[in-house]
PDB file of C-alpha atoms in Angstrom:
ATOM      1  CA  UNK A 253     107.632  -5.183 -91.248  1.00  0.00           C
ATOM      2  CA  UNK A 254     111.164  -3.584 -91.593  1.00  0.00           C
ATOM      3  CA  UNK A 255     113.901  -5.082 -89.258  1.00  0.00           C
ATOM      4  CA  UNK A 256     117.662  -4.115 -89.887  1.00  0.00           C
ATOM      5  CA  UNK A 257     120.317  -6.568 -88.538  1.00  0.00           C
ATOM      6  CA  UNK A 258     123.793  -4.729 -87.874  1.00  0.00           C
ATOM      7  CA  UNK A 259     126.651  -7.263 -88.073  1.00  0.00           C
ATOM      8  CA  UNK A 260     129.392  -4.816 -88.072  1.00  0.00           C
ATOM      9  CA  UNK A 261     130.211  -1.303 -87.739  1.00  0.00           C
ATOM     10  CA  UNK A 262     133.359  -0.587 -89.540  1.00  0.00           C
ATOM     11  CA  UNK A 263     132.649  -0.960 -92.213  1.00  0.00           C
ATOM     12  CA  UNK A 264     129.599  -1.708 -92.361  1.00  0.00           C
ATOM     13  CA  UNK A 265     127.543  -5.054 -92.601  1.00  0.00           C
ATOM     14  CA  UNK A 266     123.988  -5.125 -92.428  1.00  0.00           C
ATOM     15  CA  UNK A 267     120.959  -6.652 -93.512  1.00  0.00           C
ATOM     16  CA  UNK A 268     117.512  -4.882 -93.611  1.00  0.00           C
ATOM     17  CA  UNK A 269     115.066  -7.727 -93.713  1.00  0.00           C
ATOM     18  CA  UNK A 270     111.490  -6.922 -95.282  1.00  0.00           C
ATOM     19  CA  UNK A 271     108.469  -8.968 -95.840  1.00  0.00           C
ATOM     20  CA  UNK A 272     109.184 -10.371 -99.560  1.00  0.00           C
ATOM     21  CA  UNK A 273     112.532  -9.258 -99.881  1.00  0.00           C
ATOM     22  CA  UNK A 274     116.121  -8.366 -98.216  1.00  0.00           C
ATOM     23  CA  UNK A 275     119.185  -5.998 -98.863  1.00  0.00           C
ATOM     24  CA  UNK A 276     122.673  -6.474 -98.074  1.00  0.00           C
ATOM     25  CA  UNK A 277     124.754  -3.519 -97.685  1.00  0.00           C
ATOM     26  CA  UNK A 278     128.415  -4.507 -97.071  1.00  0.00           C
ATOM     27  CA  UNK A 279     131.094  -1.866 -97.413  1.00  0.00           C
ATOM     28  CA  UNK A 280     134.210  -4.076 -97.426  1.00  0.00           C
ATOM     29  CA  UNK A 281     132.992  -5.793-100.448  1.00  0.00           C
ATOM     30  CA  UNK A 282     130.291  -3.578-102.354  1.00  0.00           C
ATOM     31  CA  UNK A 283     129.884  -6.597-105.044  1.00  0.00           C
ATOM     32  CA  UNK A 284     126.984  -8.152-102.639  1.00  0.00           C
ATOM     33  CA  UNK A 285     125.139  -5.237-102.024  1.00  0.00           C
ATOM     34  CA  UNK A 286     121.915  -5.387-103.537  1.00  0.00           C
ATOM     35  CA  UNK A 287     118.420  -6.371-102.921  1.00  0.00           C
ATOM     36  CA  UNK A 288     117.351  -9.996-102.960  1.00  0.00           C
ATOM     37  CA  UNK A 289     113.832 -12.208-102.773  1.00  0.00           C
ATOM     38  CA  UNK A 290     113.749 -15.066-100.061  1.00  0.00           C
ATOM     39  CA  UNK A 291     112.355 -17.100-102.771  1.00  0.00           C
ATOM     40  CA  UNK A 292     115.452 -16.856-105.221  1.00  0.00           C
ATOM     41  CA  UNK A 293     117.734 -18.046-102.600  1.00  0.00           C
ATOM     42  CA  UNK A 294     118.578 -21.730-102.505  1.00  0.00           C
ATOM     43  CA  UNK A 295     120.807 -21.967 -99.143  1.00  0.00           C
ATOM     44  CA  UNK A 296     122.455 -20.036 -96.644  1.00  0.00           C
ATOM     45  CA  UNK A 297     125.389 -21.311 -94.974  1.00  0.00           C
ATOM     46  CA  UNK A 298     127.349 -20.306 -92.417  1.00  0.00           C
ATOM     47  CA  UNK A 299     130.734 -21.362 -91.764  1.00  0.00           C
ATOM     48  CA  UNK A 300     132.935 -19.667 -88.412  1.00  0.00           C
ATOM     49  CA  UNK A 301     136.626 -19.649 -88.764  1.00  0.00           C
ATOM     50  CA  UNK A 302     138.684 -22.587 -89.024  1.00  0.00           C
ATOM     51  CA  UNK A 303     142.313 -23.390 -88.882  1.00  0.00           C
ATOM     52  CA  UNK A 304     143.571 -24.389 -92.306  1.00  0.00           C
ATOM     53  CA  UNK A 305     145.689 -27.688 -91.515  1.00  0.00           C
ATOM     54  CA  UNK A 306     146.618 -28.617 -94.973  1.00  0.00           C
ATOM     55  CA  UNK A 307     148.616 -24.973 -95.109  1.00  0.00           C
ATOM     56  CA  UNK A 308     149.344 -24.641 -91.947  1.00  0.00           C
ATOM     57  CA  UNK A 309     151.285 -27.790 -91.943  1.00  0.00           C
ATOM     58  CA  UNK A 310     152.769 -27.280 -95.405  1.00  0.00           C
ATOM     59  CA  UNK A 311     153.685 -23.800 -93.464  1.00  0.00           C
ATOM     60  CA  UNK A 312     155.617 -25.696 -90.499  1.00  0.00           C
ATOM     61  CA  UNK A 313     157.477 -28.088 -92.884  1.00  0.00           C
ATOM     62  CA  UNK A 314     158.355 -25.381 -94.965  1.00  0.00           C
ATOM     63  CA  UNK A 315     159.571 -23.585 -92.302  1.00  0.00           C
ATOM     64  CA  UNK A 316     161.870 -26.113 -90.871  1.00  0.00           C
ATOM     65  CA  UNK A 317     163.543 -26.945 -94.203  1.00  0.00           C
ATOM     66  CA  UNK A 318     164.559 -22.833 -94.355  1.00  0.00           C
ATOM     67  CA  UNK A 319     164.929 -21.949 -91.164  1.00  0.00           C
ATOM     68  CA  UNK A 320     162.816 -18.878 -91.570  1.00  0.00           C
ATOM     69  CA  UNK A 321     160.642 -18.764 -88.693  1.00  0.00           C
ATOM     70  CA  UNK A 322     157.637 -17.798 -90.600  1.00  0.00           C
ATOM     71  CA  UNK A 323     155.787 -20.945 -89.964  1.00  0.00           C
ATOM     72  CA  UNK A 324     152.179 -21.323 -87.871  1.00  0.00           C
ATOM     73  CA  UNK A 325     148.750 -21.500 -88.078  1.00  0.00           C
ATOM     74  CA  UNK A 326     146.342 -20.365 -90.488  1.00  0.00           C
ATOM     75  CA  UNK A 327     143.189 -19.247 -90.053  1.00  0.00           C
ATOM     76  CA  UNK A 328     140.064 -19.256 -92.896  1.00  0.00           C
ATOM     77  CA  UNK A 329     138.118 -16.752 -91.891  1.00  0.00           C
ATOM     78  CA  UNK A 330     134.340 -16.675 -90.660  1.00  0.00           C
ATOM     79  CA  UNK A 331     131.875 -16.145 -93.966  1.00  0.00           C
ATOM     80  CA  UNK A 332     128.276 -16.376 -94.896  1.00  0.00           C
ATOM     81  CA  UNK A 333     127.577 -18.143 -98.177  1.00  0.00           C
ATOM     82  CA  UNK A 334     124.449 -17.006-100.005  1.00  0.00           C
ATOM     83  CA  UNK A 335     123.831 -19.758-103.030  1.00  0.00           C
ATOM     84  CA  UNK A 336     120.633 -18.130-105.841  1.00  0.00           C
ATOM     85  CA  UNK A 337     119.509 -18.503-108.921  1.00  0.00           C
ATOM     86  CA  UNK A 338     121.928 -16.891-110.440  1.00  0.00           C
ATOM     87  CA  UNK A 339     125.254 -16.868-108.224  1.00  0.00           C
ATOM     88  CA  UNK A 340     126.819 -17.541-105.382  1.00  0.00           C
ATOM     89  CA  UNK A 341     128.395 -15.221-103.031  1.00  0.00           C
ATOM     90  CA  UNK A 342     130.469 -14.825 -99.990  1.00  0.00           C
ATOM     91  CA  UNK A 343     129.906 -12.276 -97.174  1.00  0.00           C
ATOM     92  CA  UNK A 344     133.509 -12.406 -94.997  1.00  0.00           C
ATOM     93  CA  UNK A 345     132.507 -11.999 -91.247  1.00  0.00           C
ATOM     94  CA  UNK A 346     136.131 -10.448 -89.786  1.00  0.00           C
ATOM     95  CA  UNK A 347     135.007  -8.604 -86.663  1.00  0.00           C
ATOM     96  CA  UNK A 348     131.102  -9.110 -86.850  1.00  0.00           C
ATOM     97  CA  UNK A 349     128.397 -10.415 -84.174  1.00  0.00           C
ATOM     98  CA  UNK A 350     128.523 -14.480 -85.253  1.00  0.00           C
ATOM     99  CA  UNK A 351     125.525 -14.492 -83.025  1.00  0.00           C
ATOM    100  CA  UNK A 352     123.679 -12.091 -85.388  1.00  0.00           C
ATOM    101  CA  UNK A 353     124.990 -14.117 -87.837  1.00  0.00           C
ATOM    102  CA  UNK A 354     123.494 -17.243 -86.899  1.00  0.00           C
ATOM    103  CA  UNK A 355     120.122 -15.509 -86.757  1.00  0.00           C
ATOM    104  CA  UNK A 356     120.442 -14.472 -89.831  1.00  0.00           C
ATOM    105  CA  UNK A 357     121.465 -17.432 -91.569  1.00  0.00           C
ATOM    106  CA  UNK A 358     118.339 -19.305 -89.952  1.00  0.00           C
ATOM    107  CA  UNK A 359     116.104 -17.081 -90.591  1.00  0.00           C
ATOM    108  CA  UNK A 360     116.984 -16.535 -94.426  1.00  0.00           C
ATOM    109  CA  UNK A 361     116.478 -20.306 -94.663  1.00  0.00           C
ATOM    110  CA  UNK A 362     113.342 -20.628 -92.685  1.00  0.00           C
ATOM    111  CA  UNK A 363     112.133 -17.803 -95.381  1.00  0.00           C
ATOM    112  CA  UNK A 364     113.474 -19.423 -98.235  1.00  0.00           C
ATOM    113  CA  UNK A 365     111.858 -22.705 -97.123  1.00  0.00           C
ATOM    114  CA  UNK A 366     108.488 -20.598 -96.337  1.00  0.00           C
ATOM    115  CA  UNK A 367     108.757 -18.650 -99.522  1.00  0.00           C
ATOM    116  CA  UNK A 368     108.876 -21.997-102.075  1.00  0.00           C
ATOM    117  CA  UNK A 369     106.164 -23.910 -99.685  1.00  0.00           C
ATOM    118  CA  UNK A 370     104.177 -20.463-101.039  1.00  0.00           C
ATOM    119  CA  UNK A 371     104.543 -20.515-104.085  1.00  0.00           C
TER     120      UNK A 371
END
């Protein structure tokens, strides 16, 4: 049972999901490509973006004592946090399907959780 999960086109994101075992092949950042075992990951999390208050008012006060006009909100961006083993990684989200994200996420920790209950 093969099922590949496209999160984004350009560039790519996926996730080809196999019985024992998944790969991640992300072209924006080609450090978490690889091939990993439901069983050596401890949690997936999934975070969706967020406005950063503690910079974006540091940006507004900032801006006021200058004058510049470069002041406003900032954004932390949508990620995927994959925690095994050995390290800990994060997948950035800019422009994917959160909704296949949120799959995902579940089902890598109903695996993981299956996986160790296995073993």
């Amino acid at each position: 049972m093969t099922k590949t999960v496209e999160l984004r086109n350009k560039p790519e994101l996926k996730f080809i999901l196999n019985s024992d075992e998944f790969d991640i092949v992300d072209s924006s950042e080609p450090k978490n490509n690889g091939t990993y075992s439901y069983a050596e990951i401890k949690s997936a999390e999934l975070n969706s973006e967020r406005t950063n208050w503690l910079i974006s008012t540091l940006s507004i006060i900032v801006d006021f004592l200058t004058g510049s006009g470069n002041g406003g909100k900032f954004k932390t961006k949508a990620n995927l946090i994959l925690k095994t083993e050995k390290r800990n990684f994060k997948i950035w989200l800019n422009d994917a399907d959160y909704g296949k994200a949120e799959k995902i996420t579940e089902l890598l920790n109903n695996k993981k959780t299956y996986t160790q209950q296995r073993l």
